[in-house]
Amino acid sequence: MADAENATRAPESDAQEDAAPAAPAPVASTGEIIKLNDVDVYISKPVDYPHAPSRLLLLLTGGTGIKSTNNQIQADKYAAEGFLVLMPDMFGGDSAPAGTAIADDSTSFLEQLKIKAVEVTKSFLIDMWLARVTEERVLPILHKVIDAAKEQYADAIKQGDGIYAVGYCVGARFVLLLAKKTQAAGEDEESGGVKTGPFIKAGALAHAASVVPDDFLNLSVPLSLVCVENDPLFPDSVRMAGEDSMSLASLEHEVSVYPGVPHGFAVVGEYQDNSIKDAQATAYEQMLQWIQTH
């Protein structure tokens, strides 16, 4: 069910050299992969669901996707807090290229050239993959899952008076897009109409990637942001533009910037550095409390 070889950190961080990837989490996931409207979805339920009321949570992953053990355990953590979690394969089976570990045990010039060549190739493959993760491709998949959830899990949506969402890395950007009042890229192909948002009640996102300032325009739901200090995948300029847009719109929001952590740190995984472990736990509590209280 799970792919234990998928890296803990989002693959878009593989192009960075400042932190080693975390090891897979040393426990097994408890949910399962099902089909919703022909989309593969990892579902994780509270142990007492449906006998006890639960709220519906949409979890949008980084590029490692729904078969990553760590992403699955992340979903299970929210389920243990009473959320019915749906984690869709928003990439249509096209997860990001897996990272390749390089053991640098030689200082020879030739070895250094080989290492740099692999790094450049990895970065190129990741950039090519990110270019395929577009609104036009991903939003229709998410809308299919949301439409199916409204039918099959109407009780959970009613319990929470809407759908909650958390997103990590590239998935974080789509939390923003689902939080907009309108989203033209979510066109209804059958009717030719345009789906209107917002599609979620509240959202929390961690170390976003591929976000542009315009993604913060027209937002209409409360949002919590977990950010990494000096993150090239979510530059300070974009973050500050986003903060300005949300403030000007009088949108309820919070932004926390975590220093000394790698991009992808908020996803479940084992880091040897205790400061990263502590930050990971704090980020989870920030996101959990936000969706619990909104």
CSV table of C-alpha atoms in Angstrom, one decimal:
chain,number,residue,atom,x,y,z
A,1,MET,CA,0.0,0.0,0.0
A,2,ALA,CA,2.7,2.5,0.9
A,3,ASP,CA,6.0,3.2,-0.8
A,4,ALA,CA,8.6,3.2,2.0
A,5,GLU,CA,11.3,4.4,-0.4
A,6,ASN,CA,9.6,7.7,-1.0
A,7,ALA,CA,11.5,10.4,0.7
A,8,THR,CA,10.0,12.2,3.6
A,9,ARG,CA,10.7,15.6,2.3
A,10,ALA,CA,9.0,16.9,-0.8
A,11,PRO,CA,11.1,16.0,-3.8
A,12,GLU,CA,11.2,19.7,-4.9
A,13,SER,CA,13.6,20.1,-1.9
A,14,ASP,CA,16.0,17.6,-3.4
A,15,ALA,CA,17.6,20.4,-5.4
A,16,GLN,CA,18.7,22.0,-2.1
A,17,GLU,CA,22.0,21.1,-0.5
A,18,ASP,CA,21.5,22.4,3.0
A,19,ALA,CA,19.8,19.4,4.7
A,20,ALA,CA,19.8,15.7,4.5
A,21,PRO,CA,16.4,14.0,3.9
A,22,ALA,CA,14.6,12.5,6.8
A,23,ALA,CA,14.3,8.8,7.1
A,24,PRO,CA,10.9,7.1,6.6
A,25,ALA,CA,8.8,7.1,9.8
A,26,PRO,CA,9.3,3.8,11.7
A,27,VAL,CA,5.6,2.9,12.0
A,28,ALA,CA,3.0,1.6,9.6
A,29,SER,CA,0.0,3.6,8.1
A,30,THR,CA,-3.5,2.5,9.0
A,31,GLY,CA,-5.7,3.8,6.2
A,32,GLU,CA,-6.3,2.5,2.7
A,33,ILE,CA,-6.4,3.6,-0.9
A,34,ILE,CA,-9.9,3.7,-2.5
A,35,LYS,CA,-11.5,5.2,-5.7
A,36,LEU,CA,-13.6,8.3,-5.5
A,37,ASN,CA,-14.9,9.4,-8.9
A,38,ASP,CA,-12.2,7.4,-10.6
A,39,VAL,CA,-9.5,9.1,-8.5
A,40,ASP,CA,-7.2,7.2,-6.2
A,41,VAL,CA,-7.6,8.5,-2.7
A,42,TYR,CA,-5.9,7.5,0.6
A,43,ILE,CA,-8.6,7.6,3.2
A,44,SER,CA,-7.9,7.5,7.0
A,45,LYS,CA,-10.9,7.4,9.4
A,46,PRO,CA,-11.2,8.0,13.1
A,47,VAL,CA,-11.5,4.7,14.9
A,48,ASP,CA,-15.1,5.4,16.0
A,49,TYR,CA,-16.3,6.8,12.6
A,50,PRO,CA,-19.2,6.7,11.6
A,51,HIS,CA,-20.6,6.1,15.1
A,52,ALA,CA,-19.1,9.4,16.3
A,53,PRO,CA,-19.3,12.6,14.4
A,54,SER,CA,-16.2,13.6,12.4
A,55,ARG,CA,-15.2,16.5,10.2
A,56,LEU,CA,-13.9,16.1,6.6
A,57,LEU,CA,-10.3,17.1,5.9
A,58,LEU,CA,-8.7,17.2,2.5
A,59,LEU,CA,-4.9,16.6,2.7
A,60,LEU,CA,-2.9,17.7,-0.3
A,61,THR,CA,0.6,16.3,-0.5
A,62,GLY,CA,3.9,17.3,-1.9
A,63,GLY,CA,5.3,15.5,-4.9
A,64,THR,CA,5.9,12.2,-3.1
A,65,GLY,CA,2.2,11.6,-3.4
A,66,ILE,CA,-0.3,9.3,-1.7
A,67,LYS,CA,1.9,6.2,-1.7
A,68,SER,CA,4.5,7.8,0.6
A,69,THR,CA,4.4,6.1,4.0
A,70,ASN,CA,5.2,9.4,5.6
A,71,ASN,CA,2.3,11.2,3.9
A,72,GLN,CA,0.0,8.4,4.9
A,73,ILE,CA,1.0,8.6,8.5
A,74,GLN,CA,0.5,12.4,8.3
A,75,ALA,CA,-3.0,11.7,7.3
A,76,ASP,CA,-3.4,9.1,10.1
A,77,LYS,CA,-2.3,11.7,12.6
A,78,TYR,CA,-5.2,14.0,11.7
A,79,ALA,CA,-7.6,11.1,11.6
A,80,ALA,CA,-6.6,10.3,15.2
A,81,GLU,CA,-7.8,13.8,16.1
A,82,GLY,CA,-11.2,13.1,14.8
A,83,PHE,CA,-11.0,14.1,11.1
A,84,LEU,CA,-12.1,11.9,8.3
A,85,VAL,CA,-9.1,12.5,6.0
A,86,LEU,CA,-9.1,12.2,2.2
A,87,MET,CA,-5.7,12.4,0.6
A,88,PRO,CA,-6.2,12.4,-3.2
A,89,ASP,CA,-3.7,11.5,-5.9
A,90,MET,CA,-3.7,15.0,-7.3
A,91,PHE,CA,-0.9,14.2,-9.7
A,92,GLY,CA,-2.8,11.5,-11.6
A,93,GLY,CA,-0.2,8.8,-10.9
A,94,ASP,CA,2.6,11.2,-12.0
A,95,SER,CA,4.5,11.6,-8.7
A,96,ALA,CA,7.7,13.5,-8.7
A,97,PRO,CA,11.0,11.8,-9.6
A,98,ALA,CA,12.5,10.1,-6.6
A,99,GLY,CA,15.6,11.6,-5.1
A,100,THR,CA,19.0,9.8,-5.4
A,101,ALA,CA,21.3,9.8,-2.5
A,102,ILE,CA,25.0,10.4,-3.4
A,103,ALA,CA,27.8,9.2,-1.2
A,104,ASP,CA,30.6,11.6,-1.6
A,105,ASP,CA,33.6,9.6,-0.3
A,106,SER,CA,36.1,11.0,-2.7
A,107,THR,CA,37.6,14.4,-3.2
A,108,SER,CA,38.9,13.7,-6.7
A,109,PHE,CA,38.0,16.2,-9.4
A,110,LEU,CA,36.3,13.5,-11.5
A,111,GLU,CA,34.1,12.4,-8.6
A,112,GLN,CA,33.1,16.0,-7.9
A,113,LEU,CA,32.1,16.4,-11.6
A,114,LYS,CA,30.0,13.3,-11.4
A,115,ILE,CA,28.2,14.4,-8.3
A,116,LYS,CA,27.5,17.9,-9.7
A,117,ALA,CA,26.2,16.2,-12.9
A,118,VAL,CA,23.7,14.1,-10.9
A,119,GLU,CA,22.6,17.1,-8.9
A,120,VAL,CA,21.9,19.1,-12.1
A,121,THR,CA,20.0,16.2,-13.7
A,122,LYS,CA,17.9,15.8,-10.5
A,123,SER,CA,17.1,19.5,-10.5
A,124,PHE,CA,16.2,19.5,-14.1
A,125,LEU,CA,13.8,16.5,-13.7
A,126,ILE,CA,12.2,18.1,-10.7
A,127,ASP,CA,11.7,21.4,-12.6
A,128,MET,CA,10.1,19.5,-15.5
A,129,TRP,CA,7.8,17.7,-13.1
A,130,LEU,CA,6.8,20.9,-11.4
A,131,ALA,CA,5.9,22.4,-14.7
A,132,ARG,CA,3.3,19.7,-15.2
A,133,VAL,CA,1.6,20.4,-11.8
A,134,THR,CA,-0.7,23.1,-13.2
A,135,GLU,CA,-4.1,24.4,-12.2
A,136,GLU,CA,-5.6,23.1,-15.4
A,137,ARG,CA,-4.4,19.6,-14.6
A,138,VAL,CA,-4.8,19.4,-10.8
A,139,LEU,CA,-8.0,21.4,-10.0
A,140,PRO,CA,-10.4,19.1,-12.0
A,141,ILE,CA,-9.0,16.1,-10.1
A,142,LEU,CA,-9.6,17.9,-6.7
A,143,HIS,CA,-13.1,18.9,-7.8
A,144,LYS,CA,-14.0,15.3,-8.7
A,145,VAL,CA,-12.9,14.2,-5.2
A,146,ILE,CA,-14.8,17.1,-3.6
A,147,ASP,CA,-18.0,16.2,-5.6
A,148,ALA,CA,-17.7,12.6,-4.6
A,149,ALA,CA,-17.1,13.5,-0.9
A,150,LYS,CA,-20.3,15.6,-0.9
A,151,GLU,CA,-22.2,12.4,-1.8
A,152,GLN,CA,-20.4,9.7,0.2
A,153,TYR,CA,-19.3,11.7,3.2
A,154,ALA,CA,-22.1,14.3,3.5
A,155,ASP,CA,-22.3,13.6,7.2
A,156,ALA,CA,-18.7,14.7,7.9
A,157,ILE,CA,-19.1,17.8,5.7
A,158,LYS,CA,-22.3,18.7,7.6
A,159,GLN,CA,-20.6,18.1,10.9
A,160,GLY,CA,-17.9,20.6,10.1
A,161,ASP,CA,-20.1,22.9,8.1
A,162,GLY,CA,-17.8,22.5,5.2
A,163,ILE,CA,-14.5,20.9,4.1
A,164,TYR,CA,-11.2,21.7,5.8
A,165,ALA,CA,-7.9,21.4,4.0
A,166,VAL,CA,-4.2,21.1,4.8
A,167,GLY,CA,-1.5,21.2,2.2
A,168,TYR,CA,2.3,20.6,2.1
A,169,CYS,CA,4.8,21.8,-0.5
A,170,VAL,CA,3.1,21.9,-4.0
A,171,GLY,CA,-0.1,20.8,-2.3
A,172,ALA,CA,-0.1,23.9,-0.2
A,173,ARG,CA,-0.6,26.1,-3.3
A,174,PHE,CA,-3.8,24.2,-4.1
A,175,VAL,CA,-5.2,25.0,-0.6
A,176,LEU,CA,-4.8,28.6,-1.6
A,177,LEU,CA,-6.6,28.0,-4.9
A,178,LEU,CA,-9.4,26.2,-3.2
A,179,ALA,CA,-9.8,29.1,-0.8
A,180,LYS,CA,-10.5,31.6,-3.6
A,181,LYS,CA,-14.0,33.0,-4.1
A,182,THR,CA,-13.8,32.0,-7.8
A,183,GLN,CA,-11.5,29.8,-9.7
A,184,ALA,CA,-11.8,29.8,-13.5
A,185,ALA,CA,-9.3,26.8,-13.8
A,186,GLY,CA,-11.9,24.6,-12.2
A,187,GLU,CA,-14.2,24.7,-15.2
A,188,ASP,CA,-17.0,22.1,-15.4
A,189,GLU,CA,-16.1,20.3,-18.6
A,190,GLU,CA,-19.7,18.9,-19.1
A,191,SER,CA,-21.6,22.1,-18.7
A,192,GLY,CA,-19.0,24.5,-19.8
A,193,GLY,CA,-19.6,26.6,-16.7
A,194,VAL,CA,-17.1,27.8,-14.1
A,195,LYS,CA,-17.0,26.4,-10.6
A,196,THR,CA,-17.2,29.0,-8.0
A,197,GLY,CA,-15.5,28.9,-4.6
A,198,PRO,CA,-14.4,28.9,-2.0
A,199,PHE,CA,-14.4,25.1,-1.8
A,200,ILE,CA,-13.1,24.8,1.7
A,201,LYS,CA,-14.1,26.3,5.1
A,202,ALA,CA,-10.5,26.9,6.4
A,203,GLY,CA,-7.0,25.9,5.4
A,204,ALA,CA,-3.5,25.4,6.8
A,205,LEU,CA,-0.4,25.1,4.6
A,206,ALA,CA,3.2,24.2,5.2
A,207,HIS,CA,6.3,25.2,3.2
A,208,ALA,CA,4.5,26.0,0.0
A,209,ALA,CA,6.1,25.7,-3.4
A,210,SER,CA,5.3,27.1,-6.8
A,211,VAL,CA,3.2,29.9,-5.2
A,212,VAL,CA,3.0,33.3,-6.9
A,213,PRO,CA,1.7,36.6,-5.4
A,214,ASP,CA,-1.6,36.4,-7.4
A,215,ASP,CA,-2.4,33.1,-5.6
A,216,PHE,CA,-3.2,35.3,-2.5
A,217,LEU,CA,-5.8,37.4,-4.3
A,218,ASN,CA,-9.5,36.8,-3.8
A,219,LEU,CA,-9.0,34.5,-0.8
A,220,SER,CA,-12.1,34.2,1.4
A,221,VAL,CA,-11.4,31.6,4.2
A,222,PRO,CA,-9.2,31.7,7.3
A,223,LEU,CA,-5.6,30.5,6.6
A,224,SER,CA,-2.6,29.4,8.6
A,225,LEU,CA,0.8,29.4,7.0
A,226,VAL,CA,3.9,27.4,8.2
A,227,CYS,CA,6.9,28.9,6.4
A,228,VAL,CA,10.6,28.2,6.3
A,229,GLU,CA,13.1,31.0,6.8
A,230,ASN,CA,15.1,31.7,3.6
A,231,ASP,CA,13.1,29.2,1.5
A,232,PRO,CA,14.0,29.5,-2.2
A,233,LEU,CA,10.8,27.6,-3.0
A,234,PHE,CA,8.7,30.1,-1.2
A,235,PRO,CA,10.7,33.3,-1.3
A,236,ASP,CA,10.3,36.1,1.3
A,237,SER,CA,9.0,38.4,-1.4
A,238,VAL,CA,6.2,36.1,-2.2
A,239,ARG,CA,5.4,35.5,1.5
A,240,MET,CA,5.3,39.2,2.3
A,241,ALA,CA,3.2,40.0,-0.8
A,242,GLY,CA,0.8,37.3,0.4
A,243,GLU,CA,0.7,38.7,3.9
A,244,ASP,CA,0.0,42.2,2.5
A,245,SER,CA,-2.8,40.8,0.3
A,246,MET,CA,-4.5,38.9,3.2
A,247,SER,CA,-4.2,42.0,5.5
A,248,LEU,CA,-5.7,44.3,2.9
A,249,ALA,CA,-8.6,41.9,2.4
A,250,SER,CA,-9.1,41.7,6.2
A,251,LEU,CA,-8.7,38.0,5.9
A,252,GLU,CA,-8.2,36.1,9.1
A,253,HIS,CA,-4.8,34.5,8.9
A,254,GLU,CA,-1.6,33.7,10.8
A,255,VAL,CA,2.0,33.3,9.4
A,256,SER,CA,4.8,31.6,11.3
A,257,VAL,CA,8.3,31.5,10.0
A,258,TYR,CA,10.5,28.6,11.3
A,259,PRO,CA,14.3,29.2,11.2
A,260,GLY,CA,16.9,26.5,10.8
A,261,VAL,CA,14.7,23.9,9.2
A,262,PRO,CA,14.7,22.4,5.7
A,263,HIS,CA,11.9,22.8,3.2
A,264,GLY,CA,9.6,19.8,3.8
A,265,PHE,CA,10.3,19.6,7.6
A,266,ALA,CA,6.6,19.6,8.6
A,267,VAL,CA,5.9,16.3,7.0
A,268,VAL,CA,6.1,13.2,9.3
A,269,GLY,CA,9.6,11.8,9.3
A,270,GLU,CA,12.6,11.1,11.6
A,271,TYR,CA,15.3,13.9,11.7
A,272,GLN,CA,18.4,13.4,13.8
A,273,ASP,CA,18.5,17.1,14.6
A,274,ASN,CA,16.3,17.7,17.7
A,275,SER,CA,15.6,21.3,16.8
A,276,ILE,CA,14.0,20.1,13.5
A,277,LYS,CA,12.0,17.5,15.4
A,278,ASP,CA,10.7,20.1,17.8
A,279,ALA,CA,9.8,22.5,14.9
A,280,GLN,CA,8.0,19.6,13.2
A,281,ALA,CA,5.9,19.0,16.2
A,282,THR,CA,5.2,22.7,16.7
A,283,ALA,CA,4.1,23.1,13.0
A,284,TYR,CA,1.8,20.2,13.3
A,285,GLU,CA,0.1,21.7,16.4
A,286,GLN,CA,-0.2,25.0,14.6
A,287,MET,CA,-2.0,23.5,11.7
A,288,LEU,CA,-4.1,21.2,13.8
A,289,GLN,CA,-5.3,23.9,16.2
A,290,TRP,CA,-6.2,26.1,13.2
A,291,ILE,CA,-8.5,23.6,11.6
A,292,GLN,CA,-9.9,22.5,15.0
A,293,THR,CA,-10.9,26.0,15.9
A,294,HIS,CA,-12.3,27.3,12.6
